mmCIF file of C-alpha atoms in Angstrom:
data_model
loop_
_atom_site.group_PDB
_atom_site.id
_atom_site.type_symbol
_atom_site.label_atom_id
_atom_site.label_comp_id
_atom_site.label_asym_id
_atom_site.label_seq_id
_atom_site.Cartn_x
_atom_site.Cartn_y
_atom_site.Cartn_z
ATOM 1 C CA ASN A 1 49.481 52.873 37.368
ATOM 2 C CA ALA A 2 52.869 53.390 39.060
ATOM 3 C CA GLY A 3 54.912 54.223 35.932
ATOM 4 C CA VAL A 4 58.627 53.502 36.458
ATOM 5 C CA THR A 5 59.604 52.167 39.883
ATOM 6 C CA GLN A 6 63.174 51.896 41.150
ATOM 7 C CA THR A 7 64.469 50.110 44.226
ATOM 8 C CA PRO A 8 66.156 50.940 46.487
ATOM 9 C CA LYS A 9 65.820 54.745 46.866
ATOM 10 C CA PHE A 10 69.040 55.041 48.871
ATOM 11 C CA GLN A 11 72.042 52.753 49.306
ATOM 12 C CA VAL A 12 75.472 52.952 50.894
ATOM 13 C CA LEU A 13 78.092 50.430 49.781
ATOM 14 C CA LYS A 14 81.641 49.755 50.772
ATOM 15 C CA THR A 15 84.287 49.713 48.053
ATOM 16 C CA GLY A 16 84.357 46.281 46.430
ATOM 17 C CA GLN A 17 80.825 45.283 47.380
ATOM 18 C CA SER A 18 78.315 44.336 44.714
ATOM 19 C CA MET A 19 74.672 45.215 44.322
ATOM 20 C CA THR A 20 71.835 45.287 41.832
ATOM 21 C CA LEU A 21 69.551 48.242 41.213
ATOM 22 C CA GLN A 22 66.081 47.183 40.196
ATOM 23 C CA CYS A 23 63.767 48.937 37.751
ATOM 24 C CA ALA A 24 60.267 47.975 36.654
ATOM 25 C CA GLN A 25 57.718 49.720 34.440
ATOM 26 C CA ASP A 26 54.030 48.982 34.058
ATOM 27 C CA MET A 27 53.400 50.939 30.834
ATOM 28 C CA ASN A 28 54.178 48.048 28.465
ATOM 29 C CA HIS A 29 57.119 50.027 27.087
ATOM 30 C CA ASN A 30 59.583 48.384 24.735
ATOM 31 C CA SER A 31 62.660 50.463 25.571
ATOM 32 C CA MET A 32 64.388 50.969 28.907
ATOM 33 C CA TYR A 33 67.447 52.956 29.981
ATOM 34 C CA TRP A 34 69.853 53.456 32.850
ATOM 35 C CA TYR A 35 71.416 56.876 33.458
ATOM 36 C CA ARG A 36 73.699 58.272 36.089
ATOM 37 C CA GLN A 37 73.522 61.898 37.180
ATOM 38 C CA ASP A 38 76.520 63.713 38.621
ATOM 39 C CA PRO A 39 76.818 67.451 39.365
ATOM 40 C CA GLY A 40 77.668 69.389 36.234
ATOM 41 C CA MET A 41 77.620 66.264 34.063
ATOM 42 C CA GLY A 42 73.943 65.990 33.263
ATOM 43 C CA LEU A 43 72.363 62.612 32.604
ATOM 44 C CA ARG A 44 74.810 60.138 31.112
ATOM 45 C CA LEU A 45 73.555 56.939 29.530
ATOM 46 C CA ILE A 46 75.058 53.775 31.012
ATOM 47 C CA TYR A 47 73.170 51.035 29.155
ATOM 48 C CA TYR A 48 69.917 50.779 27.291
ATOM 49 C CA SER A 49 67.601 48.091 26.002
ATOM 50 C CA ALA A 50 65.752 48.995 22.836
ATOM 51 C CA SER A 51 63.538 45.932 23.132
ATOM 52 C CA GLU A 52 63.153 42.817 25.244
ATOM 53 C CA GLY A 53 66.159 40.577 24.730
ATOM 54 C CA THR A 54 68.581 43.285 23.605
ATOM 55 C CA THR A 55 70.980 45.495 25.531
ATOM 56 C CA ASP A 56 73.536 48.032 24.329
ATOM 57 C CA LYS A 57 76.258 50.125 25.879
ATOM 58 C CA GLY A 58 75.761 53.816 26.344
ATOM 59 C CA GLU A 59 78.291 56.540 27.052
ATOM 60 C CA VAL A 60 79.648 55.253 30.408
ATOM 61 C CA PRO A 61 79.209 51.442 30.644
ATOM 62 C CA ASN A 62 82.480 50.508 32.390
ATOM 63 C CA GLY A 63 81.958 48.898 35.797
ATOM 64 C CA TYR A 64 78.306 48.042 35.129
ATOM 65 C CA ASN A 65 76.269 45.177 33.747
ATOM 66 C CA VAL A 66 72.589 45.016 32.901
ATOM 67 C CA SER A 67 69.890 42.421 32.478
ATOM 68 C CA ARG A 68 66.601 42.872 30.643
ATOM 69 C CA LEU A 69 64.815 40.238 32.661
ATOM 70 C CA ASN A 70 61.539 40.590 30.762
ATOM 71 C CA LYS A 71 59.610 43.397 29.125
ATOM 72 C CA ARG A 72 58.853 45.041 32.489
ATOM 73 C CA GLU A 73 62.185 44.799 34.267
ATOM 74 C CA PHE A 74 65.679 46.138 33.590
ATOM 75 C CA SER A 75 68.313 45.744 36.297
ATOM 76 C CA LEU A 76 71.716 47.396 36.707
ATOM 77 C CA ARG A 77 74.488 45.536 38.507
ATOM 78 C CA LEU A 78 77.687 46.867 40.054
ATOM 79 C CA GLU A 79 80.017 43.900 40.467
ATOM 80 C CA SER A 80 82.705 45.670 42.500
ATOM 81 C CA ALA A 81 81.626 49.133 43.586
ATOM 82 C CA ALA A 82 84.106 52.012 43.462
ATOM 83 C CA PRO A 83 83.851 55.523 44.971
ATOM 84 C CA SER A 84 83.659 56.897 41.397
ATOM 85 C CA GLN A 85 80.287 55.178 41.103
ATOM 86 C CA THR A 86 78.787 57.393 43.782
ATOM 87 C CA SER A 87 75.936 59.022 41.932
ATOM 88 C CA VAL A 88 72.193 59.268 41.478
ATOM 89 C CA TYR A 89 70.944 56.556 39.138
ATOM 90 C CA PHE A 90 67.809 56.961 37.071
ATOM 91 C CA CYS A 91 65.949 54.306 35.155
ATOM 92 C CA ALA A 92 63.687 55.395 32.293
ATOM 93 C CA SER A 93 61.399 53.766 29.771
ATOM 94 C CA SER A 94 59.711 54.679 26.501
ATOM 95 C CA GLU A 95 57.310 53.021 24.111
ATOM 96 C CA GLY A 96 59.953 53.219 21.419
ATOM 97 C CA THR A 97 62.444 55.708 20.062
ATOM 98 C CA HIS A 98 61.747 59.328 19.117
ATOM 99 C CA ILE A 99 59.050 59.559 21.762
ATOM 100 C CA GLU A 100 58.698 60.678 25.392
ATOM 101 C CA ALA A 101 60.742 58.793 27.989
ATOM 102 C CA PHE A 102 59.479 58.466 31.568
ATOM 103 C CA PHE A 103 61.809 58.409 34.553
ATOM 104 C CA GLY A 104 61.822 56.569 37.847
ATOM 105 C CA GLN A 105 62.343 58.451 41.095
ATOM 106 C CA GLY A 106 66.062 57.698 41.225
ATOM 107 C CA THR A 107 68.455 55.776 43.476
ATOM 108 C CA ARG A 108 71.041 57.715 45.445
ATOM 109 C CA LEU A 109 74.103 55.477 45.758
ATOM 110 C CA THR A 110 77.110 56.273 47.909
ATOM 111 C CA VAL A 111 80.257 54.131 47.760
ATOM 112 C CA VAL A 112 82.637 54.639 50.679
ATOM 113 C CA GLY B 1 78.350 59.021 18.374
ATOM 114 C CA GLU B 2 75.501 61.378 19.153
ATOM 115 C CA ASN B 3 76.425 64.464 21.139
ATOM 116 C CA VAL B 4 74.236 67.208 22.604
ATOM 117 C CA GLU B 5 75.732 70.521 23.730
ATOM 118 C CA GLN B 6 73.707 72.800 26.005
ATOM 119 C CA HIS B 7 74.297 76.426 27.019
ATOM 120 C CA PRO B 8 74.388 78.168 29.383
ATOM 121 C CA SER B 9 75.097 75.916 32.351
ATOM 122 C CA THR B 10 73.572 78.462 34.747
ATOM 123 C CA LEU B 11 71.080 81.243 34.129
ATOM 124 C CA SER B 12 69.751 83.793 36.583
ATOM 125 C CA VAL B 13 66.824 86.060 35.685
ATOM 126 C CA GLN B 14 64.434 88.398 37.452
ATOM 127 C CA GLU B 15 60.847 87.327 37.833
ATOM 128 C CA GLY B 16 58.903 88.361 34.749
ATOM 129 C CA ASP B 17 61.913 88.298 32.433
ATOM 130 C CA SER B 18 62.412 85.762 29.646
ATOM 131 C CA ALA B 19 64.897 82.884 29.699
ATOM 132 C CA VAL B 20 66.466 81.177 26.694
ATOM 133 C CA ILE B 21 68.423 77.912 26.718
ATOM 134 C CA LYS B 22 70.172 76.676 23.594
ATOM 135 C CA CYS B 23 71.232 73.230 22.415
ATOM 136 C CA THR B 24 73.013 71.758 19.433
ATOM 137 C CA TYR B 25 73.080 68.135 18.335
ATOM 138 C CA SER B 26 75.316 66.118 16.063
ATOM 139 C CA ASP B 27 73.269 63.243 14.625
ATOM 140 C CA SER B 28 71.490 64.297 11.422
ATOM 141 C CA ALA B 29 69.072 61.372 11.840
ATOM 142 C CA SER B 30 67.626 62.857 15.061
ATOM 143 C CA ASN B 31 64.024 63.979 14.544
ATOM 144 C CA TYR B 32 62.573 64.324 18.032
ATOM 145 C CA PHE B 33 63.837 66.796 20.635
ATOM 146 C CA PRO B 34 62.407 66.772 24.154
ATOM 147 C CA TRP B 35 63.004 69.197 27.016
ATOM 148 C CA TYR B 36 62.917 67.988 30.601
ATOM 149 C CA LYS B 37 62.607 69.945 33.844
ATOM 150 C CA GLN B 38 64.105 68.584 37.044
ATOM 151 C CA GLU B 39 63.238 70.154 40.361
ATOM 152 C CA LEU B 40 65.577 69.625 43.298
ATOM 153 C CA GLY B 41 65.511 66.023 44.482
ATOM 154 C CA LYS B 42 62.956 64.987 41.872
ATOM 155 C CA ARG B 43 62.975 63.017 38.644
ATOM 156 C CA PRO B 44 63.245 64.714 35.229
ATOM 157 C CA GLN B 45 59.847 65.331 33.648
ATOM 158 C CA LEU B 46 58.978 66.261 30.076
ATOM 159 C CA ILE B 47 57.737 69.834 29.656
ATOM 160 C CA ILE B 48 57.698 70.227 25.881
ATOM 161 C CA ASP B 49 59.000 68.492 22.775
ATOM 162 C CA ILE B 50 59.335 69.194 19.075
ATOM 163 C CA ARG B 51 59.593 67.050 15.988
ATOM 164 C CA SER B 52 61.702 67.875 12.979
ATOM 165 C CA ASN B 53 58.732 68.563 10.716
ATOM 166 C CA VAL B 54 57.919 71.799 12.610
ATOM 167 C CA GLY B 55 60.012 74.836 13.393
ATOM 168 C CA GLU B 56 58.287 76.049 16.535
ATOM 169 C CA LYS B 57 55.914 74.802 19.207
ATOM 170 C CA LYS B 58 54.275 76.728 22.052
ATOM 171 C CA ASP B 59 52.602 75.699 25.274
ATOM 172 C CA GLN B 60 51.484 78.704 27.335
ATOM 173 C CA ARG B 61 54.689 80.424 28.567
ATOM 174 C CA ILE B 62 57.017 77.824 27.077
ATOM 175 C CA ALA B 63 58.124 77.568 23.467
ATOM 176 C CA VAL B 64 60.696 75.529 21.603
ATOM 177 C CA THR B 65 62.258 76.373 18.254
ATOM 178 C CA LEU B 66 64.176 74.066 15.945
ATOM 179 C CA ASN B 67 66.603 74.849 13.137
ATOM 180 C CA LYS B 68 67.290 71.455 11.602
ATOM 181 C CA THR B 69 69.736 72.818 9.038
ATOM 182 C CA ALA B 70 71.933 74.278 11.743
ATOM 183 C CA LYS B 71 71.148 71.442 14.191
ATOM 184 C CA HIS B 72 70.070 73.935 16.855
ATOM 185 C CA PHE B 73 67.041 73.938 19.120
ATOM 186 C CA SER B 74 66.127 76.311 21.908
ATOM 187 C CA LEU B 75 63.776 76.574 24.889
ATOM 188 C CA HIS B 76 62.118 79.916 25.564
ATOM 189 C CA ILE B 77 60.338 80.682 28.833
ATOM 190 C CA THR B 78 58.459 83.985 29.006
ATOM 191 C CA GLU B 79 57.174 85.834 32.089
ATOM 192 C CA THR B 80 59.313 83.665 34.351
ATOM 193 C CA GLN B 81 58.065 82.815 37.821
ATOM 194 C CA PRO B 82 59.931 81.542 40.910
ATOM 195 C CA GLU B 83 58.442 78.082 40.356
ATOM 196 C CA ASP B 84 60.292 77.929 37.025
ATOM 197 C CA SER B 85 63.536 77.619 39.024
ATOM 198 C CA ALA B 86 64.929 74.158 38.242
ATOM 199 C CA VAL B 87 67.457 72.364 36.068
ATOM 200 C CA TYR B 88 66.428 72.045 32.426
ATOM 201 C CA PHE B 89 67.767 69.377 30.074
ATOM 202 C CA CYS B 90 67.563 69.180 26.319
ATOM 203 C CA ALA B 91 67.865 65.808 24.617
ATOM 204 C CA ALA B 92 68.030 64.172 21.226
ATOM 205 C CA TRP B 93 67.562 60.635 20.020
ATOM 206 C CA GLY B 94 70.542 58.955 18.424
ATOM 207 C CA SER B 95 70.285 56.690 15.397
ATOM 208 C CA GLN B 96 71.065 53.677 17.629
ATOM 209 C CA GLY B 97 67.896 54.166 19.677
ATOM 210 C CA ASN B 98 69.703 55.911 22.535
ATOM 211 C CA LEU B 99 68.419 59.110 24.174
ATOM 212 C CA ILE B 100 71.255 61.567 24.778
ATOM 213 C CA PHE B 101 70.975 64.536 27.136
ATOM 214 C CA GLY B 102 72.747 67.842 27.367
ATOM 215 C CA LYS B 103 74.545 68.672 30.596
ATOM 216 C CA GLY B 104 71.697 70.809 31.892
ATOM 217 C CA THR B 105 70.991 74.457 32.694
ATOM 218 C CA LYS B 106 70.299 75.557 36.239
ATOM 219 C CA LEU B 107 67.712 78.333 36.010
ATOM 220 C CA SER B 108 67.213 80.625 38.985
ATOM 221 C CA VAL B 109 64.305 83.071 38.946
ATOM 222 C CA LYS B 110 64.687 85.822 41.520
ATOM 223 C CA PRO B 111 61.500 87.338 42.993
#
């Protein structure tokens, strides 16, 4: 039982490059989330998926797209990376709302 | 939209002292309030949570209190130990099914 797994753990991109961060959970959770964590800013919600087939914008969605590929997987795509997107990205999942959310180990992304 | 304010941003205490972190939320529909602890370089992990039908919950040295009327909830850590040093986040669920976090409190416990 791996919980929430993110790939890659580390990534360096050049400005303008694109990439997809992968997230998968094996807990049969309905809801999944993408957060970014910057010093002093806490965990800010980028996008979330309350259930398979739905996605919604969070607090900071600009520059990102998401895909809820199936119930297990929720990917985050940067189409044209910018230095402002340098951050640690966390994926999380929960069985539903108003219940514990479990986090992946994070992806440290640097855009140069 | 939902907003969660957390104070203080940093907190330094001596080992054995108590630490208190406070949060306020804006969405009246919120009814579940988790607290997460994040050690350096690690993922956030749940340490305690409280639902709106109770005012206080304890788990050994950790307690959380909730004042739903005032939309306040607080984390209390007693007899702090160096291993309590970490960043602590409060959170609240928004009515849209989104989980919103406070900006975090960096707790340092000095031996």
